[in-house]
Amino acid sequence: MKQKDLFLAFFRVGILGYGGGPSSIPLVHKEVVEKYKWMDSDEFGDVLALGNALPGPIATKMAGYIGYRVGGYLGMINALTATMIPAIILMILLLTGLNSYKDEPWVKGMAEAVVPVVAVMLAVLTWDFIKKSGKSNLGWAWTVVALIGSLVLLQFLNLHPAILIFVLLLGALLKKDPVTAENKQTGGEQQ
């Protein structure tokens, strides 16, 4: 049953994720977090952040990891197949058929009409992440600082997102957690 669910979830992502990898992220979130509950939003955010820091298309990396996590190696192959094969078949069929009509206004309009829908889907997912970050241990003040800093670094200074994500992950690993340090100190006094 899990393999069937994996296939259907990533088949829908593969067949409806128009506009590239980022446009498929909200669809993956909907299937993995909301529908099948294979992970929560925090875990999904971690997978997304790490996936963005690694080379290669985000949709296939997420499908491979989530498929492996849910169904082992067979799940990984199943999710990757469901993500890629429909798009490859559609691409061959549509490009063969539409290539002769590519300059027609209705074809251009069809492609342009998808862009605002993808933008709304990404905005909804972004707002969800912002709310979770603000309510987390990070708090609203650091969330706003991180948002503004990321905007400046990515948009105005053209820093590659992988560098920013790597630095943040490294900072989180090296940061001393005051609660853990306090627990160690308390545990040490009890002995």
Coordinates of C-alpha atoms in Angstrom, one line a residue, residues 62-179:
M62 CA 13.2 15.1 -2.6
A63 CA 11.5 12.2 -4.4
G64 CA 14.5 10.0 -3.9
Y65 CA 15.0 10.8 -0.2
I66 CA 11.3 10.7 0.8
G67 CA 10.8 7.5 -1.3
Y68 CA 13.7 5.9 0.5
R69 CA 12.6 7.1 3.9
V70 CA 9.0 5.8 3.4
G71 CA 9.7 2.6 1.4
G72 CA 13.4 1.8 1.4
Y73 CA 15.3 1.3 -1.8
L74 CA 12.2 0.1 -3.7
G75 CA 10.4 3.3 -2.4
M76 CA 13.2 5.4 -3.7
I77 CA 13.1 3.9 -7.2
N78 CA 9.3 4.0 -7.1
A79 CA 9.2 7.7 -6.2
L80 CA 11.9 8.7 -8.7
T81 CA 10.1 6.8 -11.5
A82 CA 6.8 8.4 -10.6
T83 CA 8.4 11.8 -10.6
M84 CA 10.3 11.5 -13.9
I85 CA 8.6 9.2 -16.3
P86 CA 5.3 11.1 -16.7
A87 CA 7.1 14.3 -17.3
I88 CA 9.4 12.7 -19.9
I89 CA 6.5 11.1 -21.7
L90 CA 4.5 14.3 -21.6
M91 CA 7.5 16.3 -22.8
I92 CA 8.0 14.0 -25.8
L93 CA 4.3 14.1 -26.7
L94 CA 3.7 17.8 -26.1
L95 CA 6.9 19.1 -27.6
T96 CA 6.3 16.9 -30.7
G97 CA 2.8 18.3 -31.0
L98 CA 3.3 21.8 -29.8
N99 CA 6.5 22.5 -31.6
S100 CA 4.6 23.4 -34.7
Y101 CA 2.4 25.7 -32.7
K102 CA 5.0 27.3 -30.4
D103 CA 4.6 30.8 -31.8
E104 CA 0.8 30.7 -31.5
P105 CA -0.6 33.2 -28.9
W106 CA -2.7 30.5 -27.2
V107 CA 0.4 28.3 -26.6
K108 CA 2.3 31.3 -25.1
G109 CA -0.7 32.3 -23.1
M110 CA -1.1 28.8 -21.7
A111 CA 2.5 28.8 -20.4
E112 CA 2.3 32.4 -19.0
A113 CA -1.0 31.6 -17.2
V114 CA 0.7 29.0 -15.1
V115 CA 3.3 31.4 -13.6
P116 CA 0.9 33.4 -11.3
V117 CA -0.5 30.1 -9.9
V118 CA 2.9 28.8 -9.1
A119 CA 3.8 32.2 -7.5
V120 CA 0.7 31.9 -5.2
M121 CA 1.6 28.3 -4.3
L122 CA 5.1 29.3 -3.4
A123 CA 3.9 32.3 -1.4
V124 CA 1.5 30.1 0.7
L125 CA 4.3 27.7 1.4
T126 CA 6.7 30.6 2.3
W127 CA 4.2 32.1 4.6
D128 CA 3.8 28.8 6.3
F129 CA 7.5 28.5 6.9
I130 CA 7.7 32.1 8.2
K131 CA 5.0 31.4 10.7
K132 CA 6.6 28.2 11.9
S133 CA 10.0 30.0 12.2
G134 CA 8.5 32.9 14.2
K135 CA 6.8 30.5 16.6
S136 CA 9.9 28.3 17.0
N137 CA 12.8 28.9 19.4
L138 CA 14.3 31.3 16.9
G139 CA 11.5 33.8 17.7
W140 CA 10.0 36.6 15.5
A141 CA 12.8 39.1 15.9
W142 CA 15.5 36.6 14.6
T143 CA 13.1 35.4 11.9
V144 CA 12.7 38.9 10.6
V145 CA 16.5 39.5 10.8
A146 CA 17.1 36.2 8.9
L147 CA 14.4 37.1 6.3
I148 CA 15.9 40.6 5.6
G149 CA 19.5 39.3 5.7
S150 CA 18.6 36.5 3.3
L151 CA 16.8 38.9 1.0
V152 CA 19.8 41.2 0.9
L153 CA 22.4 38.5 0.4
L154 CA 20.4 36.5 -2.2
Q155 CA 18.6 39.2 -4.2
F156 CA 20.9 42.3 -4.0
L157 CA 24.4 40.7 -3.5
N158 CA 23.7 37.6 -5.7
L159 CA 25.0 35.2 -3.1
H160 CA 24.4 31.6 -4.1
P161 CA 21.7 30.0 -1.9
A162 CA 23.8 26.9 -1.3
I163 CA 26.5 29.1 0.4
L164 CA 23.9 30.8 2.7
I165 CA 22.3 27.5 3.6
F166 CA 25.7 25.9 4.3
V167 CA 26.8 28.8 6.5
L168 CA 23.5 28.6 8.4
L169 CA 23.7 24.9 8.9
L170 CA 27.3 25.2 10.1
G171 CA 26.3 28.0 12.5
A172 CA 23.5 25.9 13.9
L173 CA 25.9 23.0 14.4
L174 CA 28.5 25.1 16.1
K175 CA 26.1 27.2 18.2
K176 CA 26.1 26.3 21.9
D177 CA 22.6 25.5 23.0
P178 CA 22.1 27.2 26.4
V179 CA 19.4 24.7 27.5

